């Protein structure tokens, strides 16, 4: 049905469908309209499209799902949109749904819906299934008895004719209303109540005959097909959707909200928006440098359950002088940008961080903004549904709704007239609820999307309730424009500081990497943001001297970055601290050797064979060794001496032979299929990441033959590669299109998202990369578990592009 409608579209209309559903045009490109239709109706593809739908689209789609055979006129009457502006708005909504290939018309004027979208509602509009579905299992005699009670005589006695006659009778609201008016009072009361209620779900399945009448007045309605008993499920009799709609009456309408909520606005000039965005972006860039600098100097520890806990977040925030939401936002975006990575039980800076730290603030912020725009979570989320603290960098499963919420927020703000901004940012949250009703909200938010709005303001994407140049570049998904906007709004890194007589140093804007390292080494930071302040003290100066700087070198380095000559109090502090520096020395030693004979100790220190021990004489009767005690004892004994070992309290340590026993032997794990961990096949990435040319693809689909390629001679399915054929032989739960998608990802070494059913029966969605096929298994790096995993092909039930 969908393929026939797609074939009737011209190239421009087909291109709109491909643009609205980009997953359908992802590699490998569809080769025919039939294959495109198959992709568009996959559950995974429809699931990706749902979070992008606005409220009126969802309302219309639910109404179409509720109607047995929805015509445009029936839909308009149900939505109270038969004329005027509401009729035009309904036409626009139907066009938007058709562009996404979710609801489309046929030649008879009926509306059709993608099956996975229909299944999105268990009881659309609070209605049960239509009569045709509820009576599918009834026999001809049962249908005949119902028609006899109704006084309807079908054209023939076959089951199909009787069922069609009954559907035609109950499809007329006037006849249903007249029939119910003749019912007993108890039956009328029951039917009117049931028509307004959502159908009850059955508690369990029962096998056997029909159930007895359990509700007063129900039998009369059952005999006339107004209620249908399900002989296989326990529960009340079910009311067909046609009957419920007829009883709700012609004045009952489905909620239809085509007009978005009003957002109160205030004047906001372009210069004011840019100034506010620049201030926010500059402050966040400086805070991000501070947060990542703290993490680089002292990598935060990870919790046993994963992620960075509240204690470490508090430590980082205190050291960087910023709020927790800024710390979380920086950590999550930096991790996504590759600046931070897990290192054992800690999260450490990567080599990319060193390159990033040398860049200008605008380029630094641009990298974090690009990561935030595609981040599959809301980093500011700090509390769960029970109010418990959540760790950062916990590796939560990807959340497509979070990405759509972020995109929808800026899209909502962009709808405001030019020169105006939202008077209350909370109004943007209400507008976002209308634009993206299905996206994920945080349970901690008192108003809709409060945390997300705060993130956008901190990053400078929103300013004064309007979209800033940074936000406009993000909406356009233009990396070059984003970098240009950041460079225009953010000044270059500061390379100078102002030193005061109160032993402070003030830097306006974001300090350069060299200036930041110099001041952090010799002073303590008191504040950070648009302007950062450091304070010198004897302890901080001593820290610089401990790092190897001499007082003259430190003074010269500070004078080189000073706007004016260094104040005398700072010079005096540096030299006064240097005079007392090093009067007491501490040396590392693995063990100490002492004895009563100075000559013997001097002999040991000069012994050539003992030189590898690193012996050093501190006193006539004391030597230190850089080698641990056991190895020092062994070396002395090998050289002909007879040392003894002491305990820390000075008593002699008795050396007894230790009997070591191995634990129970554990065989090394063997991967299924005997896969060796040899050198992997080189990736073929010639066309990987190449954007799809939608106009050219639409033209090719229009001109492509509608028949499928020549089938495989063995099982009748067409395969493009051996990988497809191998996967199809084991992944019996995948459609042919999904098989092609997975085979393409394996061959091209691309990431892929799968729907996987574990041995426990639980269904999970996994994003995989570094795929390697070893039928009947698929070896891959699982982003959900952050580890290499083995997946059984037969347990993969769906495939979607990453």
GROMACS .gro file of N, CA, C and O in nm, residues 362-443:
model
  328
  362UNK      N    1   3.749   3.026   2.165
  362UNK     CA    2   3.638   3.005   2.070
  362UNK      C    3   3.642   2.864   2.014
  362UNK      O    4   3.538   2.798   2.001
  363UNK      N    5   3.760   2.816   1.979
  363UNK     CA    6   3.772   2.681   1.926
  363UNK      C    7   3.745   2.576   2.033
  363UNK      O    8   3.688   2.470   2.005
  364UNK      N    9   3.787   2.606   2.156
  364UNK     CA   10   3.758   2.514   2.267
  364UNK      C   11   3.607   2.502   2.288
  364UNK      O   12   3.553   2.392   2.301
  365UNK      N   13   3.539   2.617   2.293
  365UNK     CA   14   3.394   2.614   2.314
  365UNK      C   15   3.323   2.547   2.198
  365UNK      O   16   3.226   2.473   2.218
  366UNK      N   17   3.369   2.570   2.076
  366UNK     CA   18   3.305   2.511   1.960
  366UNK      C   19   3.308   2.359   1.967
  366UNK      O   20   3.209   2.291   1.934
  367UNK      N   21   3.420   2.302   2.012
  367UNK     CA   22   3.429   2.156   2.024
  367UNK      C   23   3.330   2.103   2.126
  367UNK      O   24   3.265   1.999   2.105
  368UNK      N   25   3.315   2.173   2.238
  368UNK     CA   26   3.221   2.127   2.341
  368UNK      C   27   3.076   2.146   2.296
  368UNK      O   28   2.989   2.064   2.328
  369UNK      N   29   3.050   2.252   2.221
  369UNK     CA   30   2.913   2.275   2.172
  369UNK      C   31   2.872   2.167   2.072
  369UNK      O   32   2.757   2.119   2.076
  370UNK      N   33   2.961   2.129   1.985
  370UNK     CA   34   2.926   2.023   1.888
  370UNK      C   35   2.898   1.892   1.961
  370UNK      O   36   2.807   1.818   1.921
  371UNK      N   37   2.974   1.864   2.065
  371UNK     CA   38   2.948   1.742   2.143
  371UNK      C   39   2.814   1.752   2.216
  371UNK      O   40   2.738   1.654   2.221
  372UNK      N   41   2.781   1.868   2.270
  372UNK     CA   42   2.654   1.885   2.342
  372UNK      C   43   2.536   1.869   2.249
  372UNK      O   44   2.434   1.809   2.285
  373UNK      N   45   2.548   1.919   2.126
  373UNK     CA   46   2.436   1.915   2.031
  373UNK      C   47   2.396   1.772   1.998
  373UNK      O   48   2.278   1.744   1.974
  374UNK      N   49   2.491   1.680   1.997
  374UNK     CA   50   2.462   1.541   1.962
  374UNK      C   51   2.464   1.449   2.083
  374UNK      O   52   2.453   1.327   2.067
  375UNK      N   53   2.475   1.504   2.203
  375UNK     CA   54   2.488   1.422   2.323
  375UNK      C   55   2.358   1.347   2.351
  375UNK      O   56   2.251   1.408   2.364
  376UNK      N   57   2.362   1.212   2.361
  376UNK     CA   58   2.238   1.135   2.379
  376UNK      C   59   2.192   1.129   2.524
  376UNK      O   60   2.147   1.027   2.573
  377UNK      N   61   2.201   1.239   2.595
  377UNK     CA   62   2.152   1.249   2.732
  377UNK      C   63   2.147   1.396   2.769
  377UNK      O   64   2.198   1.481   2.696
  378UNK      N   65   2.084   1.426   2.882
  378UNK     CA   66   2.083   1.563   2.934
  378UNK      C   67   2.183   1.568   3.048
  378UNK      O   68   2.158   1.516   3.157
  379UNK      N   69   2.301   1.627   3.027
  379UNK     CA   70   2.407   1.619   3.127
  379UNK      C   71   2.372   1.685   3.260
  379UNK      O   72   2.429   1.649   3.363
  380UNK      N   73   2.280   1.781   3.259
  380UNK     CA   74   2.244   1.847   3.383
  380UNK      C   75   2.157   1.763   3.475
  380UNK      O   76   2.129   1.805   3.588
  381UNK      N   77   2.113   1.646   3.430
  381UNK     CA   78   2.029   1.560   3.514
  381UNK      C   79   2.108   1.507   3.632
  381UNK      O   80   2.201   1.429   3.616
  382UNK      N   81   2.070   1.547   3.751
  382UNK     CA   82   2.145   1.510   3.871
  382UNK      C   83   2.063   1.428   3.970
  382UNK      O   84   2.118   1.378   4.068
  383UNK      N   85   1.932   1.413   3.947
  383UNK     CA   86   1.846   1.340   4.040
  383UNK      C   87   1.756   1.245   3.962
  383UNK      O   88   1.710   1.277   3.853
  384UNK      N   89   1.730   1.128   4.021
  384UNK     CA   90   1.638   1.034   3.958
  384UNK      C   91   1.496   1.056   4.009
  384UNK      O   92   1.469   1.155   4.079
  385UNK      N   93   1.406   0.963   3.975
  385UNK     CA   94   1.265   0.978   4.015
  385UNK      C   95   1.247   0.980   4.166
  385UNK      O   96   1.152   1.041   4.217
  386UNK      N   97   1.337   0.915   4.239
  386UNK     CA   98   1.328   0.911   4.385
  386UNK      C   99   1.406   1.022   4.453
  386UNK      O  100   1.418   1.023   4.576
  387UNK      N  101   1.463   1.112   4.376
  387UNK     CA  102   1.539   1.222   4.434
  387UNK      C  103   1.682   1.186   4.472
  387UNK      O  104   1.751   1.266   4.536
  388UNK      N  105   1.728   1.068   4.434
  388UNK     CA  106   1.864   1.028   4.467
  388UNK      C  107   1.963   1.086   4.366
  388UNK      O  108   1.932   1.102   4.248
  389UNK      N  109   2.085   1.115   4.414
  389UNK     CA  110   2.186   1.175   4.330
  389UNK      C  111   2.232   1.077   4.223
  389UNK      O  112   2.251   0.957   4.250
  390UNK      N  113   2.251   1.127   4.102
  390UNK     CA  114   2.300   1.046   3.991
  390UNK      C  115   2.446   1.078   3.965
  390UNK      O  116   2.487   1.195   3.972
  391UNK      N  117   2.528   0.979   3.934
  391UNK     CA  118   2.668   1.008   3.900
  391UNK      C  119   2.679   1.067   3.760
  391UNK      O  120   2.589   1.051   3.677
  392UNK      N  121   2.788   1.135   3.735
  392UNK     CA  122   2.818   1.184   3.601
  392UNK      C  123   2.902   1.080   3.527
  392UNK      O  124   2.968   0.998   3.589
  393UNK      N  125   2.897   1.084   3.395
  393UNK     CA  126   2.971   0.990   3.311
  393UNK      C  127   2.941   0.845   3.351
  393UNK      O  128   3.030   0.761   3.359
  394UNK      N  129   2.812   0.818   3.377
  394UNK     CA  130   2.773   0.685   3.422
  394UNK      C  131   2.752   0.588   3.306
  394UNK      O  132   2.726   0.471   3.328
  395UNK      N  133   2.762   0.636   3.182
  395UNK     CA  134   2.744   0.547   3.068
  395UNK      C  135   2.601   0.501   3.051
  395UNK      O  136   2.576   0.383   3.026
  396UNK      N  137   2.504   0.594   3.065
  396UNK     CA  138   2.363   0.558   3.050
  396UNK      C  139   2.334   0.521   2.905
  396UNK      O  140   2.404   0.564   2.813
  397UNK      N  141   2.231   0.437   2.881
  397UNK     CA  142   2.195   0.401   2.743
  397UNK      C  143   2.160   0.525   2.663
  397UNK      O  144   2.110   0.624   2.717
  398UNK      N  145   2.188   0.525   2.532
  398UNK     CA  146   2.159   0.642   2.449
  398UNK      C  147   2.011   0.678   2.456
  398UNK      O  148   1.924   0.592   2.454
  399UNK      N  149   1.983   0.807   2.462
  399UNK     CA  150   1.847   0.858   2.472
  399UNK      C  151   1.820   0.950   2.354
  399UNK      O  152   1.862   1.067   2.355
  400UNK      N  153   1.751   0.896   2.252
  400UNK     CA  154   1.722   0.977   2.134
  400UNK      C  155   1.627   1.091   2.168
  400UNK      O  156   1.634   1.199   2.109
  401UNK      N  157   1.540   1.071   2.267
  401UNK     CA  158   1.448   1.177   2.307
  401UNK      C  159   1.519   1.298   2.364
  401UNK      O  160   1.473   1.411   2.350
  402UNK      N  161   1.634   1.276   2.430
  402UNK     CA  162   1.710   1.389   2.485
  402UNK      C  163   1.767   1.475   2.372
  402UNK      O  164   1.769   1.598   2.381
  403UNK      N  165   1.813   1.411   2.266
  403UNK     CA  166   1.866   1.485   2.151
  403UNK      C  167   1.753   1.566   2.087
  403UNK      O  168   1.770   1.684   2.054
  404UNK      N  169   1.637   1.503   2.069
  404UNK     CA  170   1.524   1.574   2.008
  404UNK      C  171   1.475   1.687   2.096
  404UNK      O  172   1.429   1.790   2.046
  405UNK      N  173   1.482   1.672   2.228
  405UNK     CA  174   1.443   1.782   2.318
  405UNK      C  175   1.536   1.901   2.299
  405UNK      O  176   1.491   2.017   2.295
  406UNK      N  177   1.665   1.874   2.286
  406UNK     CA  178   1.763   1.982   2.267
  406UNK      C  179   1.738   2.054   2.135
  406UNK      O  180   1.737   2.177   2.129
  407UNK      N  181   1.719   1.976   2.030
  407UNK     CA  182   1.693   2.037   1.900
  407UNK      C  183   1.559   2.111   1.899
  407UNK      O  184   1.547   2.219   1.841
  408UNK      N  185   1.459   2.052   1.965
  408UNK     CA  186   1.328   2.116   1.969
  408UNK      C  187   1.328   2.245   2.048
  408UNK      O  188   1.252   2.338   2.016
  409UNK      N  189   1.410   2.254   2.151
  409UNK     CA  190   1.415   2.377   2.231
  409UNK      C  191   1.461   2.495   2.147
  409UNK      O  192   1.399   2.602   2.148
  410UNK      N  193   1.571   2.477   2.075
  410UNK     CA  194   1.618   2.588   1.992
  410UNK      C  195   1.521   2.616   1.877
  410UNK      O  196   1.505   2.731   1.836
  411UNK      N  197   1.457   2.509   1.826
  411UNK     CA  198   1.356   2.531   1.722
  411UNK      C  199   1.238   2.611   1.777
  411UNK      O  200   1.180   2.695   1.708
  412UNK      N  201   1.200   2.585   1.902
  412UNK     CA  202   1.091   2.660   1.964
  412UNK      C  203   1.128   2.806   1.980
  412UNK      O  204   1.048   2.896   1.951
  413UNK      N  205   1.249   2.833   2.027
  413UNK     CA  206   1.292   2.972   2.044
  413UNK      C  207   1.306   3.043   1.910
  413UNK      O  208   1.283   3.165   1.901
  414UNK      N  209   1.341   2.967   1.806
  414UNK     CA  210   1.357   3.028   1.674
  414UNK      C  211   1.223   3.071   1.614
  414UNK      O  212   1.223   3.150   1.518
  415UNK      N  213   1.111   3.023   1.666
  415UNK     CA  214   0.980   3.061   1.614
  415UNK      C  215   0.937   3.200   1.659
  415UNK      O  216   0.840   3.254   1.607
  416UNK      N  217   1.007   3.257   1.757
  416UNK     CA  218   0.972   3.390   1.804
  416UNK      C  219   1.004   3.493   1.696
  416UNK      O  220   1.097   3.476   1.617
  417UNK      N  221   0.928   3.603   1.690
  417UNK     CA  222   0.956   3.706   1.589
  417UNK      C  223   1.096   3.764   1.607
  417UNK      O  224   1.152   3.763   1.717
  418UNK      N  225   1.154   3.812   1.499
  418UNK     CA  226   1.286   3.873   1.505
  418UNK      C  227   1.284   3.994   1.598
  418UNK      O  228   1.189   4.072   1.598
  419UNK      N  229   1.386   4.008   1.677
  419UNK     CA  230   1.394   4.120   1.769
  419UNK      C  231   1.318   4.099   1.898
  419UNK      O  232   1.300   4.195   1.974
  420UNK      N  233   1.274   3.977   1.926
  420UNK     CA  234   1.202   3.948   2.049
  420UNK      C  235   1.255   3.821   2.113
  420UNK      O  236   1.305   3.732   2.044
  421UNK      N  237   1.242   3.814   2.244
  421UNK     CA  238   1.282   3.697   2.319
  421UNK      C  239   1.175   3.664   2.422
  421UNK      O  240   1.090   3.747   2.456
  422UNK      N  241   1.177   3.541   2.471
  422UNK     CA  242   1.076   3.498   2.568
  422UNK      C  243   1.093   3.574   2.698
  422UNK      O  244   1.204   3.582   2.752
  423UNK      N  245   0.984   3.631   2.748
  423UNK     CA  246   0.990   3.704   2.874
  423UNK      C  247   1.022   3.609   2.989
  423UNK      O  248   1.095   3.645   3.082
  424UNK      N  249   0.970   3.489   2.982
  424UNK     CA  250   0.997   3.388   3.084
  424UNK      C  251   1.047   3.263   3.013
  424UNK      O  252   0.974   3.204   2.932
  425UNK      N  253   1.170   3.219   3.040
  425UNK     CA  254   1.220   3.099   2.971
  425UNK      C  255   1.133   2.977   2.991
  425UNK      O  256   1.133   2.887   2.907
  426UNK      N  257   1.054   2.972   3.100
  426UNK     CA  258   0.967   2.857   3.121
  426UNK      C  259   0.862   2.845   3.010
  426UNK      O  260   0.815   2.734   2.982
  427UNK      N  261   0.827   2.958   2.946
  427UNK     CA  262   0.732   2.952   2.835
  427UNK      C  263   0.789   2.871   2.718
  427UNK      O  264   0.715   2.806   2.644
  428UNK      N  265   0.921   2.875   2.701
  428UNK     CA  266   0.982   2.794   2.596
  428UNK      C  267   0.967   2.646   2.626
  428UNK      O  268   0.952   2.564   2.534
  429UNK      N  269   0.970   2.611   2.755
  429UNK     CA  270   0.947   2.471   2.792
  429UNK      C  271   0.807   2.426   2.755
  429UNK      O  272   0.787   2.314   2.706
  430UNK      N  273   0.706   2.514   2.778
  430UNK     CA  274   0.569   2.479   2.740
  430UNK      C  275   0.555   2.465   2.589
  430UNK      O  276   0.485   2.377   2.539
  431UNK      N  277   0.624   2.552   2.514
  431UNK     CA  278   0.620   2.542   2.368
  431UNK      C  279   0.690   2.414   2.321
  431UNK      O  280   0.644   2.348   2.226
  432UNK      N  281   0.797   2.376   2.390
  432UNK     CA  282   0.867   2.252   2.354
  432UNK      C  283   0.779   2.130   2.380
  432UNK      O  284   0.783   2.033   2.303
  433UNK      N  285   0.697   2.134   2.484
  433UNK     CA  286   0.603   2.025   2.509
  433UNK      C  287   0.507   2.009   2.392
  433UNK      O  288   0.468   1.897   2.356
  434UNK      N  289   0.469   2.120   2.331
  434UNK     CA  290   0.380   2.114   2.214
  434UNK      C  291   0.456   2.064   2.090
  434UNK      O  292   0.403   1.985   2.012
  435UNK      N  293   0.579   2.108   2.074
  435UNK     CA  294   0.657   2.071   1.956
  435UNK      C  295   0.706   1.927   1.961
  435UNK      O  296   0.713   1.859   1.859
  436UNK      N  297   0.744   1.879   2.080
  436UNK     CA  298   0.800   1.745   2.096
  436UNK      C  299   0.737   1.677   2.218
  436UNK      O  300   0.801   1.662   2.322
  437UNK      N  301   0.611   1.636   2.209
  437UNK     CA  302   0.544   1.580   2.328
  437UNK      C  303   0.608   1.451   2.379
  437UNK      O  304   0.594   1.418   2.497
  438UNK      N  305   0.676   1.376   2.292
  438UNK     CA  306   0.727   1.245   2.331
  438UNK      C  307   0.871   1.247   2.378
  438UNK      O  308   0.924   1.142   2.413
  439UNK      N  309   0.937   1.362   2.378
  439UNK     CA  310   1.076   1.364   2.421
  439UNK      C  311   1.084   1.350   2.572
  439UNK      O  312   0.986   1.371   2.644
  440UNK      N  313   1.202   1.318   2.621
  440UNK     CA  314   1.221   1.286   2.762
  440UNK      C  315   1.242   1.413   2.844
  440UNK      O  316   1.324   1.499   2.810
  441UNK      N  317   1.167   1.421   2.955
  441UNK     CA  318   1.187   1.527   3.053
  441UNK      C  319   1.256   1.469   3.176
  441UNK      O  320   1.246   1.350   3.205
  442UNK      N  321   1.324   1.555   3.249
  442UNK     CA  322   1.393   1.511   3.371
  442UNK      C  323   1.297   1.517   3.488
  442UNK      O  324   1.222   1.615   3.503
  443UNK      N  325   1.297   1.415   3.574
  443UNK     CA  326   1.206   1.419   3.689
  443UNK      C  327   1.238   1.529   3.788
  443UNK      O  328   1.153   1.566   3.869
   0.00000   0.00000   0.00000
